[in-house]
């Protein structure tokens, strides 16, 4: 198991990309964005923090950019409506606000 984990970590490092924060368009949803959406399907507002797949914590609102909702939101701007195909059907989400996480 240890060797498998070492191989997994080596692959992660080999495929890692350094992102220059100053080059990010903060008006579009990307990894590191905090997005408030109005879920038209459930008639409620919810906030998500879009993170990489190794940082997910759905109970605390951190969803992966590779998740169905994350994929639908990537590239969206305030005012856009996106459709997320989830296990229980589809969700219609209107982007209310996009900000960057400040660590």
PDB file of N, CA and C in Angstrom:
ATOM      1  N   UNK A   1       0.827  -1.201   0.000  1.00  0.00           N
ATOM      2  CA  UNK A   1       0.000   0.000   0.000  1.00  0.00           C
ATOM      3  C   UNK A   1       0.867   1.258   0.000  1.00  0.00           C
ATOM      4  N   UNK A   2       1.969   1.204   0.724  1.00  0.00           N
ATOM      5  CA  UNK A   2       2.844   2.377   0.801  1.00  0.00           C
ATOM      6  C   UNK A   2       3.430   2.696  -0.573  1.00  0.00           C
ATOM      7  N   UNK A   3       3.867   1.664  -1.297  1.00  0.00           N
ATOM      8  CA  UNK A   3       4.445   1.886  -2.621  1.00  0.00           C
ATOM      9  C   UNK A   3       3.397   2.423  -3.605  1.00  0.00           C
ATOM     10  N   UNK A   4       2.179   1.942  -3.476  1.00  0.00           N
ATOM     11  CA  UNK A   4       1.111   2.445  -4.332  1.00  0.00           C
ATOM     12  C   UNK A   4       0.848   3.915  -4.045  1.00  0.00           C
ATOM     13  N   UNK A   5       0.868   4.285  -2.783  1.00  0.00           N
ATOM     14  CA  UNK A   5       0.651   5.685  -2.411  1.00  0.00           C
ATOM     15  C   UNK A   5       1.801   6.560  -2.891  1.00  0.00           C
ATOM     16  N   UNK A   6       3.022   6.053  -2.794  1.00  0.00           N
ATOM     17  CA  UNK A   6       4.189   6.793  -3.296  1.00  0.00           C
ATOM     18  C   UNK A   6       4.041   7.033  -4.793  1.00  0.00           C
ATOM     19  N   UNK A   7       3.644   6.008  -5.538  1.00  0.00           N
ATOM     20  CA  UNK A   7       3.435   6.157  -6.983  1.00  0.00           C
ATOM     21  C   UNK A   7       2.347   7.185  -7.281  1.00  0.00           C
ATOM     22  N   UNK A   8       1.271   7.144  -6.485  1.00  0.00           N
ATOM     23  CA  UNK A   8       0.182   8.097  -6.661  1.00  0.00           C
ATOM     24  C   UNK A   8       0.665   9.528  -6.420  1.00  0.00           C
ATOM     25  N   UNK A   9       1.438   9.736  -5.367  1.00  0.00           N
ATOM     26  CA  UNK A   9       1.955  11.075  -5.062  1.00  0.00           C
ATOM     27  C   UNK A   9       2.930  11.553  -6.127  1.00  0.00           C
ATOM     28  N   UNK A  10       3.774  10.655  -6.632  1.00  0.00           N
ATOM     29  CA  UNK A  10       4.705  11.027  -7.711  1.00  0.00           C
ATOM     30  C   UNK A  10       3.941  11.475  -8.950  1.00  0.00           C
ATOM     31  N   UNK A  11       2.872  10.757  -9.270  1.00  0.00           N
ATOM     32  CA  UNK A  11       2.072  11.133 -10.428  1.00  0.00           C
ATOM     33  C   UNK A  11       1.406  12.492 -10.222  1.00  0.00           C
ATOM     34  N   UNK A  12       0.910  12.740  -9.013  1.00  0.00           N
ATOM     35  CA  UNK A  12       0.305  14.039  -8.713  1.00  0.00           C
ATOM     36  C   UNK A  12       1.315  15.160  -8.902  1.00  0.00           C
ATOM     37  N   UNK A  13       2.524  14.957  -8.396  1.00  0.00           N
ATOM     38  CA  UNK A  13       3.558  15.986  -8.507  1.00  0.00           C
ATOM     39  C   UNK A  13       3.957  16.188  -9.966  1.00  0.00           C
ATOM     40  N   UNK A  14       4.079  15.109 -10.710  1.00  0.00           N
ATOM     41  CA  UNK A  14       4.471  15.196 -12.116  1.00  0.00           C
ATOM     42  C   UNK A  14       3.442  15.953 -12.950  1.00  0.00           C
ATOM     43  N   UNK A  15       2.173  15.863 -12.560  1.00  0.00           N
ATOM     44  CA  UNK A  15       1.108  16.508 -13.326  1.00  0.00           C
ATOM     45  C   UNK A  15       0.636  17.831 -12.723  1.00  0.00           C
ATOM     46  N   UNK A  16       1.276  18.257 -11.635  1.00  0.00           N
ATOM     47  CA  UNK A  16       0.876  19.508 -10.973  1.00  0.00           C
ATOM     48  C   UNK A  16       1.197  20.713 -11.856  1.00  0.00           C
ATOM     49  N   UNK A  17       0.354  21.715 -11.767  1.00  0.00           N
ATOM     50  CA  UNK A  17       0.561  22.960 -12.508  1.00  0.00           C
ATOM     51  C   UNK A  17       0.558  24.114 -11.520  1.00  0.00           C
ATOM     52  N   UNK A  18       1.549  24.965 -11.620  1.00  0.00           N
ATOM     53  CA  UNK A  18       1.600  26.157 -10.787  1.00  0.00           C
ATOM     54  C   UNK A  18       0.777  27.234 -11.487  1.00  0.00           C
ATOM     55  N   UNK A  19      -0.124  27.831 -10.746  1.00  0.00           N
ATOM     56  CA  UNK A  19      -1.008  28.845 -11.318  1.00  0.00           C
ATOM     57  C   UNK A  19      -0.631  30.206 -10.750  1.00  0.00           C
ATOM     58  N   UNK A  20      -0.425  31.153 -11.626  1.00  0.00           N
ATOM     59  CA  UNK A  20      -0.123  32.521 -11.230  1.00  0.00           C
ATOM     60  C   UNK A  20      -1.451  33.214 -10.927  1.00  0.00           C
ATOM     61  N   UNK A  21      -1.714  33.476  -9.654  1.00  0.00           N
ATOM     62  CA  UNK A  21      -2.987  34.078  -9.226  1.00  0.00           C
ATOM     63  C   UNK A  21      -3.276  35.398  -9.937  1.00  0.00           C
ATOM     64  N   UNK A  22      -2.237  36.137 -10.304  1.00  0.00           N
ATOM     65  CA  UNK A  22      -2.457  37.431 -10.953  1.00  0.00           C
ATOM     66  C   UNK A  22      -2.997  37.270 -12.374  1.00  0.00           C
ATOM     67  N   UNK A  23      -2.907  36.084 -12.945  1.00  0.00           N
ATOM     68  CA  UNK A  23      -3.373  35.830 -14.305  1.00  0.00           C
ATOM     69  C   UNK A  23      -4.797  35.268 -14.355  1.00  0.00           C
ATOM     70  N   UNK A  24      -5.409  35.094 -13.187  1.00  0.00           N
ATOM     71  CA  UNK A  24      -6.744  34.492 -13.130  1.00  0.00           C
ATOM     72  C   UNK A  24      -7.822  35.562 -13.292  1.00  0.00           C
ATOM     73  N   UNK A  25      -8.779  35.274 -14.155  1.00  0.00           N
ATOM     74  CA  UNK A  25      -9.946  36.143 -14.333  1.00  0.00           C
ATOM     75  C   UNK A  25     -10.894  35.867 -13.170  1.00  0.00           C
ATOM     76  N   UNK A  26     -10.924  36.764 -12.211  1.00  0.00           N
ATOM     77  CA  UNK A  26     -11.716  36.560 -10.995  1.00  0.00           C
ATOM     78  C   UNK A  26     -13.215  36.684 -11.220  1.00  0.00           C
ATOM     79  N   UNK A  27     -13.626  37.072 -12.421  1.00  0.00           N
ATOM     80  CA  UNK A  27     -15.062  37.178 -12.703  1.00  0.00           C
ATOM     81  C   UNK A  27     -15.631  35.857 -13.200  1.00  0.00           C
ATOM     82  N   UNK A  28     -14.751  34.893 -13.506  1.00  0.00           N
ATOM     83  CA  UNK A  28     -15.191  33.574 -13.966  1.00  0.00           C
ATOM     84  C   UNK A  28     -14.897  32.530 -12.895  1.00  0.00           C
ATOM     85  N   UNK A  29     -15.757  31.539 -12.794  1.00  0.00           N
ATOM     86  CA  UNK A  29     -15.562  30.455 -11.834  1.00  0.00           C
ATOM     87  C   UNK A  29     -14.372  29.597 -12.269  1.00  0.00           C
ATOM     88  N   UNK A  30     -13.460  29.348 -11.318  1.00  0.00           N
ATOM     89  CA  UNK A  30     -12.311  28.478 -11.542  1.00  0.00           C
ATOM     90  C   UNK A  30     -11.950  27.839 -10.204  1.00  0.00           C
ATOM     91  N   UNK A  31     -10.947  26.974 -10.208  1.00  0.00           N
ATOM     92  CA  UNK A  31     -10.494  26.382  -8.947  1.00  0.00           C
ATOM     93  C   UNK A  31     -10.058  27.523  -8.037  1.00  0.00           C
ATOM     94  N   UNK A  32     -10.529  27.507  -6.817  1.00  0.00           N
ATOM     95  CA  UNK A  32     -10.238  28.574  -5.864  1.00  0.00           C
ATOM     96  C   UNK A  32     -11.359  29.586  -5.730  1.00  0.00           C
ATOM     97  N   UNK A  33     -12.357  29.486  -6.592  1.00  0.00           N
ATOM     98  CA  UNK A  33     -13.493  30.411  -6.519  1.00  0.00           C
ATOM     99  C   UNK A  33     -14.464  29.994  -5.427  1.00  0.00           C
ATOM    100  N   UNK A  34     -15.089  30.994  -4.844  1.00  0.00           N
ATOM    101  CA  UNK A  34     -16.223  30.781  -3.959  1.00  0.00           C
ATOM    102  C   UNK A  34     -17.431  31.293  -4.732  1.00  0.00           C
ATOM    103  N   UNK A  35     -18.384  30.402  -4.951  1.00  0.00           N
ATOM    104  CA  UNK A  35     -19.506  30.696  -5.834  1.00  0.00           C
ATOM    105  C   UNK A  35     -20.820  30.562  -5.073  1.00  0.00           C
ATOM    106  N   UNK A  36     -21.606  31.612  -5.101  1.00  0.00           N
ATOM    107  CA  UNK A  36     -22.952  31.548  -4.552  1.00  0.00           C
ATOM    108  C   UNK A  36     -23.897  31.367  -5.729  1.00  0.00           C
ATOM    109  N   UNK A  37     -24.738  30.330  -5.636  1.00  0.00           N
ATOM    110  CA  UNK A  37     -25.680  30.039  -6.705  1.00  0.00           C
ATOM    111  C   UNK A  37     -27.089  29.966  -6.133  1.00  0.00           C
ATOM    112  N   UNK A  38     -28.045  30.236  -6.998  1.00  0.00           N
ATOM    113  CA  UNK A  38     -29.438  30.002  -6.645  1.00  0.00           C
ATOM    114  C   UNK A  38     -29.846  28.731  -7.363  1.00  0.00           C
ATOM    115  N   UNK A  39     -30.152  27.701  -6.591  1.00  0.00           N
ATOM    116  CA  UNK A  39     -30.565  26.418  -7.135  1.00  0.00           C
ATOM    117  C   UNK A  39     -32.045  26.536  -7.496  1.00  0.00           C
ATOM    118  N   UNK A  40     -32.315  26.712  -8.799  1.00  0.00           N
ATOM    119  CA  UNK A  40     -33.693  26.891  -9.259  1.00  0.00           C
ATOM    120  C   UNK A  40     -34.521  25.624  -9.065  1.00  0.00           C
ATOM    121  N   UNK A  41     -33.847  24.469  -9.101  1.00  0.00           N
ATOM    122  CA  UNK A  41     -34.549  23.198  -8.938  1.00  0.00           C
ATOM    123  C   UNK A  41     -35.079  23.053  -7.523  1.00  0.00           C
ATOM    124  N   UNK A  42     -34.284  23.447  -6.540  1.00  0.00           N
ATOM    125  CA  UNK A  42     -34.674  23.307  -5.130  1.00  0.00           C
ATOM    126  C   UNK A  42     -35.134  24.619  -4.502  1.00  0.00           C
ATOM    127  N   UNK A  43     -35.081  25.710  -5.271  1.00  0.00           N
ATOM    128  CA  UNK A  43     -35.510  27.022  -4.811  1.00  0.00           C
ATOM    129  C   UNK A  43     -34.763  27.463  -3.549  1.00  0.00           C
ATOM    130  N   UNK A  44     -33.427  27.365  -3.604  1.00  0.00           N
ATOM    131  CA  UNK A  44     -32.618  27.778  -2.462  1.00  0.00           C
ATOM    132  C   UNK A  44     -31.254  28.278  -2.930  1.00  0.00           C
ATOM    133  N   UNK A  45     -30.640  29.126  -2.105  1.00  0.00           N
ATOM    134  CA  UNK A  45     -29.308  29.643  -2.402  1.00  0.00           C
ATOM    135  C   UNK A  45     -28.279  28.822  -1.631  1.00  0.00           C
ATOM    136  N   UNK A  46     -27.139  28.551  -2.266  1.00  0.00           N
ATOM    137  CA  UNK A  46     -26.075  27.777  -1.633  1.00  0.00           C
ATOM    138  C   UNK A  46     -24.724  28.307  -2.125  1.00  0.00           C
ATOM    139  N   UNK A  47     -23.716  28.178  -1.273  1.00  0.00           N
ATOM    140  CA  UNK A  47     -22.373  28.634  -1.627  1.00  0.00           C
ATOM    141  C   UNK A  47     -21.437  27.436  -1.688  1.00  0.00           C
ATOM    142  N   UNK A  48     -20.644  27.390  -2.763  1.00  0.00           N
ATOM    143  CA  UNK A  48     -19.650  26.343  -2.964  1.00  0.00           C
ATOM    144  C   UNK A  48     -18.267  26.955  -3.065  1.00  0.00           C
ATOM    145  N   UNK A  49     -17.273  26.239  -2.564  1.00  0.00           N
ATOM    146  CA  UNK A  49     -15.869  26.593  -2.760  1.00  0.00           C
ATOM    147  C   UNK A  49     -15.334  25.554  -3.732  1.00  0.00           C
ATOM    148  N   UNK A  50     -14.910  25.984  -4.905  1.00  0.00           N
ATOM    149  CA  UNK A  50     -14.428  25.060  -5.934  1.00  0.00           C
ATOM    150  C   UNK A  50     -12.957  24.752  -5.649  1.00  0.00           C
ATOM    151  N   UNK A  51     -12.656  23.470  -5.450  1.00  0.00           N
ATOM    152  CA  UNK A  51     -11.295  23.041  -5.102  1.00  0.00           C
ATOM    153  C   UNK A  51     -10.867  21.889  -6.011  1.00  0.00           C
ATOM    154  N   UNK A  52      -9.598  21.525  -5.914  1.00  0.00           N
ATOM    155  CA  UNK A  52      -9.098  20.364  -6.638  1.00  0.00           C
ATOM    156  C   UNK A  52      -9.652  19.091  -6.027  1.00  0.00           C
ATOM    157  N   UNK A  53      -9.550  18.004  -6.757  1.00  0.00           N
ATOM    158  CA  UNK A  53     -10.181  16.755  -6.324  1.00  0.00           C
ATOM    159  C   UNK A  53      -9.619  16.194  -5.026  1.00  0.00           C
ATOM    160  N   UNK A  54      -8.403  16.569  -4.644  1.00  0.00           N
ATOM    161  CA  UNK A  54      -7.829  16.052  -3.402  1.00  0.00           C
ATOM    162  C   UNK A  54      -8.192  16.908  -2.186  1.00  0.00           C
ATOM    163  N   UNK A  55      -8.903  17.995  -2.400  1.00  0.00           N
ATOM    164  CA  UNK A  55      -9.253  18.904  -1.304  1.00  0.00           C
ATOM    165  C   UNK A  55     -10.743  18.889  -0.978  1.00  0.00           C
ATOM    166  N   UNK A  56     -11.507  18.056  -1.626  1.00  0.00           N
ATOM    167  CA  UNK A  56     -12.960  18.101  -1.449  1.00  0.00           C
ATOM    168  C   UNK A  56     -13.384  17.833  -0.009  1.00  0.00           C
ATOM    169  N   UNK A  57     -14.419  18.525   0.386  1.00  0.00           N
ATOM    170  CA  UNK A  57     -15.023  18.373   1.710  1.00  0.00           C
ATOM    171  C   UNK A  57     -16.469  18.856   1.584  1.00  0.00           C
ATOM    172  N   UNK A  58     -17.333  18.043   0.966  1.00  0.00           N
ATOM    173  CA  UNK A  58     -18.701  18.491   0.679  1.00  0.00           C
ATOM    174  C   UNK A  58     -19.475  18.987   1.892  1.00  0.00           C
ATOM    175  N   UNK A  59     -19.225  18.425   3.059  1.00  0.00           N
ATOM    176  CA  UNK A  59     -19.944  18.875   4.257  1.00  0.00           C
ATOM    177  C   UNK A  59     -19.635  20.328   4.583  1.00  0.00           C
ATOM    178  N   UNK A  60     -18.462  20.804   4.139  1.00  0.00           N
ATOM    179  CA  UNK A  60     -18.072  22.191   4.381  1.00  0.00           C
ATOM    180  C   UNK A  60     -18.129  23.027   3.108  1.00  0.00           C
ATOM    181  N   UNK A  61     -18.879  22.556   2.108  1.00  0.00           N
ATOM    182  CA  UNK A  61     -19.102  23.327   0.891  1.00  0.00           C
ATOM    183  C   UNK A  61     -17.963  23.298  -0.107  1.00  0.00           C
ATOM    184  N   UNK A  62     -16.944  22.476   0.114  1.00  0.00           N
ATOM    185  CA  UNK A  62     -15.814  22.384  -0.816  1.00  0.00           C
ATOM    186  C   UNK A  62     -16.076  21.247  -1.798  1.00  0.00           C
ATOM    187  N   UNK A  63     -16.303  21.625  -3.064  1.00  0.00           N
ATOM    188  CA  UNK A  63     -16.585  20.616  -4.079  1.00  0.00           C
ATOM    189  C   UNK A  63     -15.501  20.643  -5.147  1.00  0.00           C
ATOM    190  N   UNK A  64     -15.265  19.496  -5.735  1.00  0.00           N
ATOM    191  CA  UNK A  64     -14.226  19.344  -6.750  1.00  0.00           C
ATOM    192  C   UNK A  64     -14.632  20.006  -8.060  1.00  0.00           C
ATOM    193  N   UNK A  65     -13.630  20.521  -8.754  1.00  0.00           N
ATOM    194  CA  UNK A  65     -13.863  21.061 -10.090  1.00  0.00           C
ATOM    195  C   UNK A  65     -14.251  19.956 -11.065  1.00  0.00           C
ATOM    196  N   UNK A  66     -14.019  18.695 -10.687  1.00  0.00           N
ATOM    197  CA  UNK A  66     -14.356  17.554 -11.538  1.00  0.00           C
ATOM    198  C   UNK A  66     -15.709  16.930 -11.182  1.00  0.00           C
ATOM    199  N   UNK A  67     -16.364  17.440 -10.138  1.00  0.00           N
ATOM    200  CA  UNK A  67     -17.688  16.936  -9.759  1.00  0.00           C
ATOM    201  C   UNK A  67     -18.718  17.464 -10.760  1.00  0.00           C
ATOM    202  N   UNK A  68     -19.892  16.855 -10.826  1.00  0.00           N
ATOM    203  CA  UNK A  68     -20.906  17.343 -11.771  1.00  0.00           C
ATOM    204  C   UNK A  68     -21.241  18.824 -11.602  1.00  0.00           C
ATOM    205  N   UNK A  69     -21.392  19.278 -10.363  1.00  0.00           N
ATOM    206  CA  UNK A  69     -21.706  20.697 -10.136  1.00  0.00           C
ATOM    207  C   UNK A  69     -20.488  21.559 -10.451  1.00  0.00           C
ATOM    208  N   UNK A  70     -19.312  21.119 -10.009  1.00  0.00           N
ATOM    209  CA  UNK A  70     -18.080  21.862 -10.292  1.00  0.00           C
ATOM    210  C   UNK A  70     -17.843  22.006 -11.790  1.00  0.00           C
ATOM    211  N   UNK A  71     -18.004  20.918 -12.536  1.00  0.00           N
ATOM    212  CA  UNK A  71     -17.828  20.960 -13.992  1.00  0.00           C
ATOM    213  C   UNK A  71     -18.790  21.950 -14.645  1.00  0.00           C
ATOM    214  N   UNK A  72     -20.033  21.948 -14.176  1.00  0.00           N
ATOM    215  CA  UNK A  72     -21.036  22.859 -14.745  1.00  0.00           C
ATOM    216  C   UNK A  72     -20.694  24.316 -14.460  1.00  0.00           C
ATOM    217  N   UNK A  73     -20.111  24.578 -13.278  1.00  0.00           N
ATOM    218  CA  UNK A  73     -19.837  25.965 -12.876  1.00  0.00           C
ATOM    219  C   UNK A  73     -18.554  26.540 -13.465  1.00  0.00           C
ATOM    220  N   UNK A  74     -17.562  25.695 -13.751  1.00  0.00           N
ATOM    221  CA  UNK A  74     -16.271  26.196 -14.255  1.00  0.00           C
ATOM    222  C   UNK A  74     -16.500  27.052 -15.501  1.00  0.00           C
ATOM    223  N   UNK A  75     -15.975  28.255 -15.467  1.00  0.00           N
ATOM    224  CA  UNK A  75     -16.085  29.184 -16.590  1.00  0.00           C
ATOM    225  C   UNK A  75     -17.303  30.083 -16.559  1.00  0.00           C
ATOM    226  N   UNK A  76     -18.250  29.808 -15.660  1.00  0.00           N
ATOM    227  CA  UNK A  76     -19.467  30.622 -15.583  1.00  0.00           C
ATOM    228  C   UNK A  76     -19.175  31.965 -14.907  1.00  0.00           C
ATOM    229  N   UNK A  77     -20.014  32.936 -15.179  1.00  0.00           N
ATOM    230  CA  UNK A  77     -19.903  34.277 -14.590  1.00  0.00           C
ATOM    231  C   UNK A  77     -21.201  34.612 -13.861  1.00  0.00           C
ATOM    232  N   UNK A  78     -21.133  35.662 -13.043  1.00  0.00           N
ATOM    233  CA  UNK A  78     -22.338  36.123 -12.347  1.00  0.00           C
ATOM    234  C   UNK A  78     -23.441  36.363 -13.365  1.00  0.00           C
ATOM    235  N   UNK A  79     -24.634  35.878 -13.045  1.00  0.00           N
ATOM    236  CA  UNK A  79     -25.789  36.034 -13.929  1.00  0.00           C
ATOM    237  C   UNK A  79     -26.022  34.848 -14.849  1.00  0.00           C
ATOM    238  N   UNK A  80     -24.986  34.017 -15.066  1.00  0.00           N
ATOM    239  CA  UNK A  80     -25.140  32.838 -15.922  1.00  0.00           C
ATOM    240  C   UNK A  80     -25.984  31.782 -15.225  1.00  0.00           C
ATOM    241  N   UNK A  81     -26.693  31.003 -16.011  1.00  0.00           N
ATOM    242  CA  UNK A  81     -27.406  29.829 -15.515  1.00  0.00           C
ATOM    243  C   UNK A  81     -26.772  28.611 -16.151  1.00  0.00           C
ATOM    244  N   UNK A  82     -26.450  27.621 -15.315  1.00  0.00           N
ATOM    245  CA  UNK A  82     -25.835  26.385 -15.805  1.00  0.00           C
ATOM    246  C   UNK A  82     -26.706  25.202 -15.400  1.00  0.00           C
ATOM    247  N   UNK A  83     -26.531  24.112 -16.116  1.00  0.00           N
ATOM    248  CA  UNK A  83     -27.249  22.876 -15.812  1.00  0.00           C
ATOM    249  C   UNK A  83     -26.215  21.846 -15.371  1.00  0.00           C
ATOM    250  N   UNK A  84     -26.410  21.274 -14.184  1.00  0.00           N
ATOM    251  CA  UNK A  84     -25.527  20.233 -13.663  1.00  0.00           C
ATOM    252  C   UNK A  84     -26.265  18.903 -13.721  1.00  0.00           C
ATOM    253  N   UNK A  85     -25.641  17.940 -14.367  1.00  0.00           N
ATOM    254  CA  UNK A  85     -26.220  16.590 -14.439  1.00  0.00           C
ATOM    255  C   UNK A  85     -25.708  15.785 -13.263  1.00  0.00           C
ATOM    256  N   UNK A  86     -26.573  15.576 -12.276  1.00  0.00           N
ATOM    257  CA  UNK A  86     -26.216  14.858 -11.054  1.00  0.00           C
ATOM    258  C   UNK A  86     -26.930  13.503 -11.036  1.00  0.00           C
ATOM    259  N   UNK A  87     -26.584  12.678 -10.067  1.00  0.00           N
ATOM    260  CA  UNK A  87     -27.131  11.325  -9.989  1.00  0.00           C
ATOM    261  C   UNK A  87     -28.661  11.294  -9.969  1.00  0.00           C
ATOM    262  N   UNK A  88     -29.262  12.282  -9.342  1.00  0.00           N
ATOM    263  CA  UNK A  88     -30.727  12.290  -9.215  1.00  0.00           C
ATOM    264  C   UNK A  88     -31.415  13.106 -10.301  1.00  0.00           C
ATOM    265  N   UNK A  89     -30.708  13.441 -11.364  1.00  0.00           N
ATOM    266  CA  UNK A  89     -31.310  14.217 -12.448  1.00  0.00           C
ATOM    267  C   UNK A  89     -30.470  15.424 -12.799  1.00  0.00           C
ATOM    268  N   UNK A  90     -31.137  16.557 -13.012  1.00  0.00           N
ATOM    269  CA  UNK A  90     -30.427  17.784 -13.364  1.00  0.00           C
ATOM    270  C   UNK A  90     -30.765  18.887 -12.372  1.00  0.00           C
ATOM    271  N   UNK A  91     -29.803  19.780 -12.193  1.00  0.00           N
ATOM    272  CA  UNK A  91     -30.003  20.959 -11.356  1.00  0.00           C
ATOM    273  C   UNK A  91     -29.797  22.196 -12.222  1.00  0.00           C
ATOM    274  N   UNK A  92     -30.667  23.160 -12.098  1.00  0.00           N
ATOM    275  CA  UNK A  92     -30.517  24.435 -12.767  1.00  0.00           C
ATOM    276  C   UNK A  92     -29.982  25.425 -11.738  1.00  0.00           C
ATOM    277  N   UNK A  93     -28.785  25.945 -11.986  1.00  0.00           N
ATOM    278  CA  UNK A  93     -28.107  26.817 -11.028  1.00  0.00           C
ATOM    279  C   UNK A  93     -27.817  28.182 -11.650  1.00  0.00           C
ATOM    280  N   UNK A  94     -28.293  29.244 -11.009  1.00  0.00           N
ATOM    281  CA  UNK A  94     -27.991  30.600 -11.467  1.00  0.00           C
ATOM    282  C   UNK A  94     -26.858  31.138 -10.598  1.00  0.00           C
ATOM    283  N   UNK A  95     -25.789  31.591 -11.231  1.00  0.00           N
ATOM    284  CA  UNK A  95     -24.628  32.120 -10.506  1.00  0.00           C
ATOM    285  C   UNK A  95     -24.975  33.510  -9.990  1.00  0.00           C
ATOM    286  N   UNK A  96     -24.951  33.669  -8.683  1.00  0.00           N
ATOM    287  CA  UNK A  96     -25.296  34.929  -8.032  1.00  0.00           C
ATOM    288  C   UNK A  96     -24.056  35.758  -7.782  1.00  0.00           C
ATOM    289  N   UNK A  97     -22.973  35.100  -7.306  1.00  0.00           N
ATOM    290  CA  UNK A  97     -21.764  35.830  -6.936  1.00  0.00           C
ATOM    291  C   UNK A  97     -20.543  34.926  -7.110  1.00  0.00           C
ATOM    292  N   UNK A  98     -19.434  35.514  -7.604  1.00  0.00           N
ATOM    293  CA  UNK A  98     -18.163  34.797  -7.754  1.00  0.00           C
ATOM    294  C   UNK A  98     -17.082  35.624  -7.086  1.00  0.00           C
ATOM    295  N   UNK A  99     -16.359  35.013  -6.132  1.00  0.00           N
ATOM    296  CA  UNK A  99     -15.213  35.669  -5.495  1.00  0.00           C
ATOM    297  C   UNK A  99     -14.067  34.665  -5.427  1.00  0.00           C
ATOM    298  N   UNK A 100     -12.887  35.131  -5.089  1.00  0.00           N
ATOM    299  CA  UNK A 100     -11.734  34.254  -4.917  1.00  0.00           C
ATOM    300  C   UNK A 100     -11.542  33.972  -3.438  1.00  0.00           C
ATOM    301  N   UNK A 101     -11.168  32.750  -3.135  1.00  0.00           N
ATOM    302  CA  UNK A 101     -10.843  32.386  -1.756  1.00  0.00           C
ATOM    303  C   UNK A 101      -9.552  33.080  -1.375  1.00  0.00           C
ATOM    304  N   UNK A 102      -9.497  33.609  -0.200  1.00  0.00           N
ATOM    305  CA  UNK A 102      -8.293  34.277   0.308  1.00  0.00           C
ATOM    306  C   UNK A 102      -7.715  33.424   1.415  1.00  0.00           C
ATOM    307  N   UNK A 103      -6.631  32.702   1.099  1.00  0.00           N
ATOM    308  CA  UNK A 103      -6.020  31.810   2.098  1.00  0.00           C
ATOM    309  C   UNK A 103      -5.035  32.526   2.961  1.00  0.00           C
TER     310      UNK A 103
END
